[in-house]
């Protein structure tokens, strides 16, 4: 009996002290549940009190047009894959909402591009357009080149670029093989400590419109502009002897080799597999139709984010009505000069 009274007095003291402290230090509210204590003391009128606290908001308060479940923004194109990954087209996303989620994470976005031989002439336009339009904020660009002295000194405000020397190779096939090996090695030695996401881009491209946070994902690919509206039977890699072979009944979208990316860990894993399969083909005297692009299609399984051809266009092609806005495009060039 004495222990029960002592327990009741202790409970009453705790409740009284808690109420007094909260009343002194902030606005008092009532909760719809009760502090557990003996029935002889607590009743329905005694409610737990607490100080008003500011809630942590993952998204700031934004005002935007309410989406309609039965009114999709794009009805002319596929906007989700069979494995429920988004296909990013202009008009289906709200950049302000996405930026409000990604900006507080303080991410660092890396870019790799290879300026080999006479392709150093494209570095200036590439970096200048990326500075204005590619994931505006802090990013770091790794320029792999066999001619460091030929790289122009481009001043960047929001980003920076680092020259990564590589040795010279006589053919584009060897360069293609070098690309996957060099990226994989650089991730293991350096960039895994510096960036959260890594995009691997061709150097002979120019950004025309903004690439925003809608392009981020664990694994990211872009649909090839030459094959986005043709059947799978016309996709380029159909040599059954290659490690990059994709049977007619397999595959989904033809990915373009000029762009792939994602979390640094995922890019590391892919470039390692891709390099090993290229070496396997080489040992067997085989060359895939488009080297790393063929392997990208074979081994970059079910990406988490698929970019529409708007993000990987070809300036030499006429723009169809499905293409509303061009993210970046290959540069029209004279191949006899490079």
XYZ file of C-alpha atoms in Angstrom:
338
model
C 0.000 0.000 0.000
C 2.846 2.361 0.921
C 4.781 1.547 -2.292
C 1.652 2.258 -4.382
C 1.251 5.684 -2.727
C 4.936 6.462 -3.258
C 4.625 5.534 -6.947
C 1.560 7.732 -7.326
C 3.309 10.689 -5.694
C 6.340 10.242 -7.979
C 4.113 10.146 -11.060
C 2.262 13.267 -9.911
C 5.549 15.078 -9.321
C 6.851 14.200 -12.794
C 3.658 15.347 -14.487
C 3.570 18.611 -12.508
C 7.258 19.355 -13.226
C 6.827 18.625 -16.938
C 3.796 20.930 -17.200
C 5.602 23.712 -15.316
C 8.693 23.512 -17.530
C 6.750 23.508 -20.795
C 4.526 26.341 -19.667
C 7.562 28.481 -18.887
C 9.456 27.810 -22.120
C 6.958 27.758 -24.940
C 3.459 27.576 -26.262
C 1.479 24.761 -24.657
C -0.605 22.284 -26.649
C -2.649 19.266 -25.645
C -2.145 15.793 -27.038
C -5.050 13.362 -27.433
C -3.344 10.663 -25.375
C -2.384 10.378 -21.725
C 0.676 9.853 -19.595
C 0.432 6.358 -18.062
C 0.010 6.565 -14.266
C -2.232 5.066 -11.531
C -5.972 5.488 -12.048
C -6.280 7.018 -8.581
C -4.351 10.058 -9.774
C -4.826 10.344 -13.555
C -8.209 11.018 -15.107
C -9.533 12.163 -18.480
C -8.896 15.809 -17.716
C -5.157 15.384 -17.089
C -3.457 15.504 -20.501
C 0.161 15.446 -21.551
C 1.525 18.830 -22.629
C 4.482 19.685 -24.892
C 6.320 22.642 -26.372
C 5.467 23.654 -29.927
C 8.382 22.748 -32.217
C 9.013 23.670 -35.803
C 8.568 20.658 -38.055
C 11.416 19.686 -40.358
C 10.185 19.958 -43.936
C 11.749 17.836 -46.639
C 10.172 20.130 -49.200
C 9.543 23.834 -48.687
C 6.037 25.094 -49.268
C 5.629 25.272 -53.019
C 2.686 26.426 -55.062
C 2.197 24.710 -58.389
C -0.547 23.403 -60.612
C -2.251 20.386 -59.095
C -1.531 17.252 -61.170
C -4.468 15.348 -62.561
C -4.491 11.569 -62.344
C -6.571 11.376 -65.515
C -4.756 14.205 -67.295
C -1.151 13.162 -68.007
C 1.174 15.918 -69.207
C 2.349 13.881 -72.206
C 0.051 11.526 -74.106
C 2.219 11.175 -77.208
C 5.104 9.248 -75.622
C 5.812 6.514 -73.089
C 6.754 8.057 -69.731
C 7.424 4.954 -67.622
C 9.223 1.680 -68.373
C 7.789 -1.797 -67.689
C 10.048 -1.924 -64.587
C 8.559 1.411 -63.390
C 11.548 3.634 -64.107
C 10.619 7.124 -65.330
C 11.332 8.125 -68.918
C 12.159 11.813 -68.693
C 10.511 14.013 -71.320
C 10.108 17.752 -71.338
C 6.832 18.713 -69.666
C 6.357 15.775 -67.268
C 8.269 17.095 -64.253
C 8.501 20.186 -62.065
C 12.112 21.374 -61.735
C 11.350 23.517 -58.687
C 10.050 20.544 -56.703
C 13.007 18.350 -57.679
C 15.578 21.042 -56.910
C 14.058 21.637 -53.484
C 14.660 17.960 -52.692
C 18.182 17.624 -54.123
C 19.721 21.012 -53.285
C 19.895 20.466 -49.494
C 21.869 17.247 -50.089
C 24.851 19.314 -51.275
C 25.724 16.768 -53.959
C 28.812 16.885 -56.116
C 28.263 15.810 -59.718
C 31.218 14.550 -61.721
C 31.585 14.456 -65.501
C 34.094 12.529 -67.579
C 34.843 13.386 -71.204
C 37.640 12.203 -73.483
C 39.447 14.729 -75.684
C 41.731 12.447 -77.671
C 43.794 13.639 -80.638
C 42.074 16.381 -82.601
C 38.969 16.112 -80.426
C 40.630 18.648 -78.115
C 39.043 21.294 -80.352
C 35.643 20.521 -78.818
C 36.656 21.084 -75.180
C 36.003 24.835 -75.098
C 32.405 24.741 -76.365
C 31.659 21.669 -74.254
C 32.791 23.273 -70.989
C 31.285 26.690 -71.725
C 27.858 25.244 -72.472
C 28.047 22.869 -69.483
C 28.926 25.802 -67.225
C 25.646 27.506 -68.150
C 23.278 24.554 -68.416
C 24.515 21.321 -66.827
C 23.196 20.763 -63.277
C 23.889 24.337 -62.272
C 25.738 24.389 -58.997
C 28.984 22.724 -58.051
C 30.334 20.080 -60.388
C 33.757 18.773 -61.370
C 34.777 17.788 -64.894
C 37.503 15.270 -65.610
C 38.951 15.777 -69.106
C 40.892 12.689 -70.196
C 43.349 13.584 -72.931
C 46.536 12.426 -74.633
C 47.413 16.063 -75.417
C 47.258 18.125 -72.180
C 49.037 21.034 -73.835
C 46.204 21.356 -76.393
C 43.424 21.762 -73.817
C 42.215 25.399 -73.738
C 42.240 27.264 -70.447
C 38.510 27.722 -69.861
C 37.535 29.743 -66.799
C 34.597 28.276 -64.911
C 32.674 29.954 -62.123
C 30.448 27.256 -60.655
C 32.501 24.216 -61.598
C 36.044 23.186 -62.282
C 37.802 20.826 -64.614
C 40.779 18.569 -64.083
C 43.019 17.277 -66.853
C 43.700 13.549 -66.633
C 46.563 12.509 -68.969
C 46.239 9.214 -70.874
C 48.569 7.601 -73.390
C 48.088 7.807 -77.131
C 46.353 5.056 -79.059
C 46.395 4.599 -82.850
C 42.725 3.722 -83.493
C 39.277 4.630 -82.229
C 38.731 0.969 -81.286
C 41.668 1.135 -78.891
C 40.461 4.489 -77.585
C 37.017 2.999 -76.985
C 38.579 0.202 -74.976
C 40.705 2.715 -73.079
C 37.667 4.756 -72.089
C 36.061 2.134 -69.851
C 39.345 1.122 -68.281
C 40.390 4.723 -67.615
C 37.048 5.699 -66.040
C 37.042 2.605 -63.837
C 40.613 3.176 -62.683
C 40.011 6.875 -62.012
C 36.939 6.106 -59.896
C 38.891 3.585 -57.822
C 41.837 5.922 -57.278
C 40.325 9.411 -57.140
C 36.796 10.368 -58.041
C 34.995 8.068 -55.594
C 36.267 10.418 -52.882
C 35.164 13.562 -54.719
C 31.755 13.017 -56.299
C 28.392 11.451 -55.502
C 27.188 10.993 -59.086
C 29.211 10.571 -62.261
C 28.093 11.222 -65.852
C 30.216 9.950 -68.732
C 29.701 12.123 -71.822
C 31.180 12.506 -75.282
C 33.260 15.639 -75.742
C 31.838 16.516 -79.175
C 28.516 17.715 -77.799
C 27.041 21.074 -76.826
C 24.330 21.764 -74.252
C 21.382 23.722 -75.636
C 18.977 23.675 -72.689
C 19.142 22.939 -68.986
C 20.075 19.534 -67.657
C 18.572 19.534 -64.176
C 18.154 17.242 -61.197
C 15.504 15.289 -63.097
C 18.431 13.474 -64.736
C 19.780 12.030 -61.471
C 19.306 8.388 -60.551
C 21.112 5.264 -59.407
C 21.732 4.276 -63.030
C 20.983 6.662 -65.894
C 20.914 6.119 -69.651
C 19.534 8.037 -72.619
C 17.517 6.556 -75.479
C 19.459 6.607 -78.748
C 18.062 9.306 -81.093
C 18.455 7.048 -84.130
C 16.538 4.109 -82.650
C 13.822 5.536 -80.396
C 11.092 4.904 -82.980
C 12.284 1.696 -84.679
C 11.661 -1.982 -83.764
C 14.206 -3.917 -81.694
C 15.072 -6.106 -84.664
C 16.855 -3.097 -86.192
C 19.016 -2.402 -83.134
C 22.730 -2.527 -84.062
C 24.209 -5.322 -81.922
C 22.989 -8.690 -83.233
C 26.256 -10.638 -83.516
C 25.743 -13.786 -81.428
C 29.496 -14.324 -81.093
C 30.001 -11.108 -79.112
C 29.738 -10.828 -75.327
C 27.512 -7.804 -76.011
C 25.001 -9.879 -77.996
C 21.323 -9.240 -77.278
C 18.871 -11.837 -78.683
C 15.856 -10.589 -80.616
C 13.482 -11.535 -77.820
C 15.466 -9.574 -75.214
C 16.266 -5.917 -74.688
C 14.054 -2.881 -74.366
C 15.349 0.572 -75.423
C 18.481 1.228 -77.435
C 20.798 3.307 -75.230
C 23.119 5.909 -76.714
C 26.802 5.548 -75.858
C 27.376 9.314 -75.734
C 25.887 9.459 -72.212
C 25.545 7.178 -69.227
C 25.866 7.777 -65.520
C 24.514 7.377 -62.021
C 25.794 6.857 -58.516
C 29.577 6.607 -58.474
C 29.414 3.013 -57.211
C 27.097 1.940 -60.026
C 29.261 3.557 -62.715
C 32.308 1.825 -61.247
C 30.581 -1.559 -61.419
C 29.399 -1.052 -64.995
C 32.710 0.222 -66.404
C 34.475 -2.761 -64.850
C 32.081 -5.251 -66.467
C 32.180 -3.386 -69.762
C 35.983 -3.332 -69.879
C 36.210 -7.042 -69.074
C 33.734 -8.022 -71.799
C 35.545 -5.866 -74.377
C 38.772 -7.677 -73.455
C 36.949 -11.007 -73.739
C 35.785 -10.164 -77.253
C 39.277 -8.988 -78.184
C 40.814 -12.251 -76.964
C 38.396 -14.133 -79.215
C 39.131 -11.904 -82.212
C 35.701 -10.255 -82.021
C 34.684 -6.622 -81.971
C 31.188 -5.557 -80.946
C 29.372 -3.383 -83.476
C 29.735 -0.233 -81.398
C 32.183 -1.300 -78.674
C 31.172 0.337 -75.370
C 27.755 1.385 -76.701
C 26.978 -2.250 -77.482
C 28.109 -3.252 -73.996
C 26.097 -0.411 -72.478
C 22.976 -1.928 -74.005
C 23.891 -5.438 -72.899
C 25.130 -4.888 -69.359
C 23.528 -1.702 -67.961
C 20.457 -3.628 -66.851
C 17.117 -1.962 -66.191
C 18.337 1.567 -65.385
C 16.532 3.509 -62.675
C 16.236 6.631 -64.849
C 15.809 6.685 -68.629
C 16.306 9.990 -70.415
C 14.343 10.590 -73.587
C 16.131 11.361 -76.882
C 15.612 15.039 -76.017
C 18.668 14.691 -73.786
C 20.826 13.036 -76.451
C 19.885 14.475 -79.792
C 21.731 14.531 -83.119
C 21.881 17.969 -84.746
C 21.970 16.359 -88.179
C 18.512 14.820 -87.710
C 15.238 16.614 -88.306
C 13.425 17.176 -85.010
C 10.129 15.202 -84.871
C 7.095 16.545 -82.975
C 7.821 14.296 -79.963
C 11.052 16.197 -79.300
C 9.961 19.386 -77.518
C 13.292 20.573 -76.161
C 16.876 19.507 -76.883
C 19.096 19.043 -73.821
C 22.325 18.520 -75.689
C 23.241 17.484 -79.186
C 26.223 16.109 -80.992
C 28.205 18.659 -82.968
C 28.024 18.516 -86.738
C 31.644 17.946 -87.769
C 33.883 17.071 -90.686
C 35.218 13.599 -89.927
C 37.999 13.972 -92.497
C 39.520 16.682 -90.296
C 39.488 14.687 -87.078
